[in-house]
Coordinates of C-alpha atoms in Angstrom, one line a residue:
X1 CA -2.7 5.2 -9.0
X2 CA 0.5 5.2 -7.0
X3 CA -0.3 6.6 -3.6
X4 CA 3.4 7.0 -2.7
X5 CA 3.0 5.3 0.6
X6 CA 5.9 2.9 0.3
X7 CA 7.8 3.0 3.6
X8 CA 5.6 5.7 5.1
X9 CA 4.9 4.7 8.7
X10 CA 1.4 4.5 10.2
X11 CA -0.2 3.8 13.6
X12 CA -3.7 2.4 13.4
X13 CA -5.8 2.1 16.6
X14 CA -8.7 -0.4 17.0
X15 CA -7.0 -2.5 14.3
X16 CA -8.0 -5.9 15.6
X17 CA -11.2 -6.2 13.6
X18 CA -13.7 -4.5 11.3
X19 CA -12.8 -1.0 9.9
X20 CA -9.5 -0.8 11.7
X21 CA -8.4 -4.2 10.4
X22 CA -9.4 -3.2 6.9
X23 CA -7.5 0.0 7.1
X24 CA -4.4 -1.8 8.4
X25 CA -4.5 -4.3 5.5
X26 CA -5.0 -1.6 2.9
X27 CA -2.1 0.6 4.2
X28 CA 0.1 -2.4 4.3
X29 CA -0.8 -3.3 0.7
X30 CA 0.2 0.2 -0.3
X31 CA 3.7 -0.3 1.2
X32 CA 3.3 1.5 4.5
X33 CA 5.0 0.1 7.6
X34 CA 2.6 -0.2 10.5
X35 CA 2.0 -0.2 14.2
X36 CA -1.3 -1.7 15.0
X37 CA -3.0 -1.3 18.4
X38 CA -6.0 -2.8 20.3
X39 CA -6.9 -4.6 23.5
X40 CA -7.3 -8.1 21.9
X41 CA -3.7 -8.9 21.1
X42 CA -4.6 -12.4 19.8
X43 CA -6.6 -10.7 17.0
X44 CA -3.8 -8.2 16.4
X45 CA -1.4 -11.1 15.8
X46 CA -3.9 -12.5 13.3
X47 CA -3.9 -9.2 11.4
X48 CA -0.1 -9.1 11.6
X49 CA 0.1 -12.7 10.1
X50 CA -2.3 -11.6 7.3
X51 CA -0.1 -8.6 6.5
X52 CA 3.0 -10.8 6.3
X53 CA 1.2 -13.3 4.1
X54 CA 0.6 -10.4 1.7
X55 CA 4.3 -9.9 1.4
X56 CA 4.4 -6.7 3.5
X57 CA 6.4 -5.8 6.5
X58 CA 5.3 -7.4 9.8
X59 CA 3.6 -4.6 11.8
X60 CA 4.6 -3.6 15.4
X61 CA 1.8 -5.0 17.6
X62 CA 0.8 -2.9 20.6
X63 CA -1.6 -4.2 23.2
X64 CA -3.3 -1.1 24.7
X65 CA -6.5 -0.3 26.6
X66 CA -7.5 3.2 25.7
X67 CA -9.4 3.6 28.9
X68 CA -6.1 3.7 30.8
X69 CA -5.0 7.3 31.7
X70 CA -1.6 6.9 30.1
X71 CA -2.9 5.2 27.0
X72 CA -1.9 7.9 24.6
X73 CA 1.6 8.1 25.9
X74 CA 2.0 4.3 25.8
X75 CA 0.7 4.1 22.2
X76 CA 2.8 7.0 20.9
X77 CA 6.0 5.9 22.5
X78 CA 5.5 2.3 21.4
X79 CA 4.8 3.2 17.8
X80 CA 7.8 5.6 17.6
X81 CA 10.1 3.1 19.2
X82 CA 9.0 0.3 16.9
X83 CA 8.8 2.3 13.7
X84 CA 11.4 5.1 14.2
X85 CA 8.7 7.7 13.6
X86 CA 5.0 8.0 12.8
X87 CA 4.0 9.7 9.6
X88 CA 0.3 8.7 9.7
X89 CA -2.1 8.4 12.6
X90 CA -5.4 6.7 12.1
X91 CA -7.6 7.2 15.1
X92 CA -10.1 4.4 14.6
X93 CA -10.8 3.0 18.1
X94 CA -14.2 4.0 19.5
X95 CA -17.7 2.8 20.0
X96 CA -21.3 3.8 20.2
X97 CA -22.6 4.8 23.6
X98 CA -26.4 5.0 23.2
X99 CA -28.2 6.6 26.2
X100 CA -31.8 5.6 26.1
X101 CA -32.7 7.1 29.5
X102 CA -33.0 10.8 30.1
X103 CA -30.5 11.1 33.0
X104 CA -27.1 9.4 32.6
X105 CA -24.4 9.1 35.2
X106 CA -21.2 11.2 34.9
X107 CA -19.2 8.0 34.9
X108 CA -20.9 6.9 31.7
X109 CA -20.4 10.3 30.1
X110 CA -16.7 10.3 31.0
X111 CA -16.3 6.8 29.6
X112 CA -17.8 7.8 26.3
X113 CA -15.8 11.0 26.0
X114 CA -12.5 9.4 27.1
X115 CA -12.8 6.7 24.3
X116 CA -14.3 8.8 21.5
X117 CA -12.7 12.2 22.1
X118 CA -10.0 12.5 24.7
X119 CA -7.8 9.6 23.6
X120 CA -7.8 10.4 19.9
X121 CA -7.0 14.0 20.7
X122 CA -4.3 13.1 23.2
X123 CA -2.7 10.6 20.8
X124 CA -2.6 13.1 18.0
X125 CA -0.9 15.7 20.3
X126 CA 1.6 13.1 21.5
X127 CA 2.7 12.5 17.9
X128 CA 2.5 16.1 16.5
X129 CA 5.9 17.4 17.5
X130 CA 7.7 14.6 15.7
X131 CA 5.5 15.2 12.6
X132 CA 6.3 18.9 12.8
X133 CA 10.0 18.2 13.0
X134 CA 9.8 16.3 9.6
X135 CA 7.4 18.8 8.1
X136 CA 5.0 16.1 7.1
X137 CA 2.1 14.2 8.7
X138 CA -1.4 12.8 8.3
X139 CA -4.0 12.5 11.1
X140 CA -7.3 10.7 10.1
X141 CA -10.1 10.3 12.5
X142 CA -12.8 7.7 12.0
X143 CA -15.8 9.4 13.6
X144 CA -19.5 9.1 13.4
X145 CA -22.8 10.6 12.2
X146 CA -24.1 14.1 12.9
X147 CA -27.8 13.2 12.8
X148 CA -28.6 12.0 16.3
X149 CA -32.2 10.9 16.9
X150 CA -31.5 10.6 20.7
X151 CA -28.6 11.3 23.0
X152 CA -25.6 9.1 22.3
X153 CA -22.3 9.8 24.1
X154 CA -20.3 8.8 21.1
X155 CA -22.1 11.2 18.8
X156 CA -21.4 14.0 21.1
X157 CA -17.8 13.1 21.4
X158 CA -17.4 12.7 17.7
X159 CA -18.9 16.1 17.1
X160 CA -16.3 17.5 19.4
X161 CA -13.6 15.6 17.5
X162 CA -14.8 17.2 14.2
X163 CA -14.5 20.7 15.8
X164 CA -11.1 20.0 17.3
X165 CA -9.8 18.6 14.0
X166 CA -11.0 21.5 12.0
X167 CA -9.4 24.0 14.4
X168 CA -6.1 22.1 14.6
X169 CA -5.9 21.8 10.9
X170 CA -5.6 25.5 10.6
X171 CA -2.7 25.6 13.1
X172 CA -0.6 22.8 11.6
X173 CA -1.1 23.1 7.9
X174 CA 2.0 25.2 7.6
X175 CA 4.0 22.2 8.8
X176 CA 2.8 20.0 6.1
X177 CA 0.3 18.2 8.3
X178 CA -3.3 17.5 7.3
X179 CA -6.2 16.4 9.6
X180 CA -9.4 15.0 8.3
X181 CA -12.4 13.0 9.6
X182 CA -14.3 10.1 8.0
X183 CA -17.7 9.3 9.4
X184 CA -18.7 5.8 8.4
X185 CA -22.2 4.8 7.5
X186 CA -23.4 1.2 7.9
X187 CA -20.2 -0.7 7.6
X188 CA -20.1 -4.5 8.3
X189 CA -18.4 -5.0 11.6
X190 CA -18.8 -6.8 14.9
X191 CA -20.8 -3.8 16.3
X192 CA -23.2 -3.6 13.4
X193 CA -23.8 -7.4 13.4
X194 CA -24.3 -7.2 17.2
X195 CA -26.7 -4.3 17.2
X196 CA -28.8 -4.8 14.0
X197 CA -30.7 -7.9 13.0
X198 CA -30.2 -9.2 9.5
X199 CA -33.9 -8.4 8.6
X200 CA -33.3 -4.8 9.6
X201 CA -30.0 -4.6 7.7
X202 CA -31.7 -5.8 4.5
X203 CA -34.6 -3.4 4.9
X204 CA -32.4 -0.5 5.5
X205 CA -30.1 -1.3 2.6
X206 CA -33.1 -1.5 0.3
X207 CA -35.0 1.5 1.6
X208 CA -32.6 4.1 3.1
X209 CA -29.2 3.6 1.4
X210 CA -29.1 4.8 -2.2
X211 CA -26.2 2.5 -3.1
X212 CA -28.4 -0.4 -1.9
X213 CA -26.1 -2.2 0.4
X214 CA -24.1 -2.0 3.7
X215 CA -20.5 -1.0 3.2
X216 CA -17.4 -3.1 3.8
X217 CA -14.2 -2.1 5.7
X218 CA -12.4 -1.7 2.4
X219 CA -14.8 1.1 1.4
X220 CA -13.5 3.2 4.3
X221 CA -9.9 2.0 3.9
X222 CA -9.7 3.2 0.3
X223 CA -10.5 6.7 1.3
X224 CA -8.1 6.6 4.3
X225 CA -5.2 5.5 2.1
X226 CA -5.8 8.4 -0.2
X227 CA -6.1 10.9 2.6
X228 CA -2.9 9.4 4.1
X229 CA -1.0 9.9 0.8
X230 CA 1.1 12.8 -0.5
X231 CA -1.5 13.1 -3.2
X232 CA -4.1 14.4 -0.7
X233 CA -1.9 17.2 0.6
X234 CA -4.5 19.9 -0.2
X235 CA -7.3 18.2 1.7
X236 CA -7.5 19.2 5.4
X237 CA -10.1 20.1 8.0
X238 CA -12.7 18.1 6.0
X239 CA -15.4 15.7 7.2
X240 CA -16.0 13.2 4.4
X241 CA -18.7 10.6 5.0
X242 CA -18.5 7.1 3.5
X243 CA -22.0 5.9 3.8
X244 CA -23.5 5.0 0.4
X245 CA -25.6 8.2 0.5
X246 CA -27.4 7.3 3.8
X247 CA -27.0 10.7 5.5
X248 CA -29.2 13.5 4.3
X249 CA -27.1 16.5 5.4
X250 CA -25.7 18.7 2.6
X251 CA -22.2 19.4 4.1

C-alpha cells in the first residue's frame, strides 16, 4: 500500500529510543522528511544516522527538554525552520508517573501534567495555524491506558489528552486536520525493561495478552504511519489501542 507520505514533513518527539525511534524510522522509510526531538542528542544522532543509512533524508535534530517552559515554542520553531513546514506531529514524549502513596506533592503532579498533557497540547497549538493555512495536517498522540489500578499522574494526564484531542478534532476537521490517540500496550522499550522483570514479562505475555507476546515499536509505528497518511483522512477523534488485546474495555 502506498501511504503517500513522500516528502510530507513530520516532527516526532521522544524520538531517541523505543517507540519514538520506531516511529521515526517507519515514517522515514515511507518517504517523510523528519525533525526528531529529545533530550539525549547523542541518541538522536544515532537515529539520524540510521535514517540516512536507509537512503532517506537526514532528519533535523532538535535537542529539547520538554520540562522547559518554552519547550513547545522551541520545538515548533525549530521544526518549521528546519523543514519549511510541519504536516505531521507525533506527540510521543512522556512517561509513567506512578504515585504509590496516598498524598502526593503539587510539584510531582505538575511535573506529570507538564510532560504528559501540557507540552503535547501546547506543541499542537503552536503548529496548528500553519497546518490550517495549508488545509492539511495530522496530529497523533501516543498516550496510555484507561484502566488505572492506582493513581498514576501520567494516566490522569493522558485521559485529559484523550478528551482534549476529541474536542479539538471537532474544531479543526473542516481544515483537513485529523487528531487521533494511540495508547500502547506492553511495547518493548527502556521503560518496560526497567520496570518489569523478564519473568513477569513472560508470565504476562502468556496469561494476559491474547496475542501472546509483548509488542515492538514497529507495531505502534505501522498504525502511526497509516494515521499520518492521506488514506486516513476520515479517521479523527479516535483512541486506538495497540496492545495485543491486553485491555478489556470495549471502546
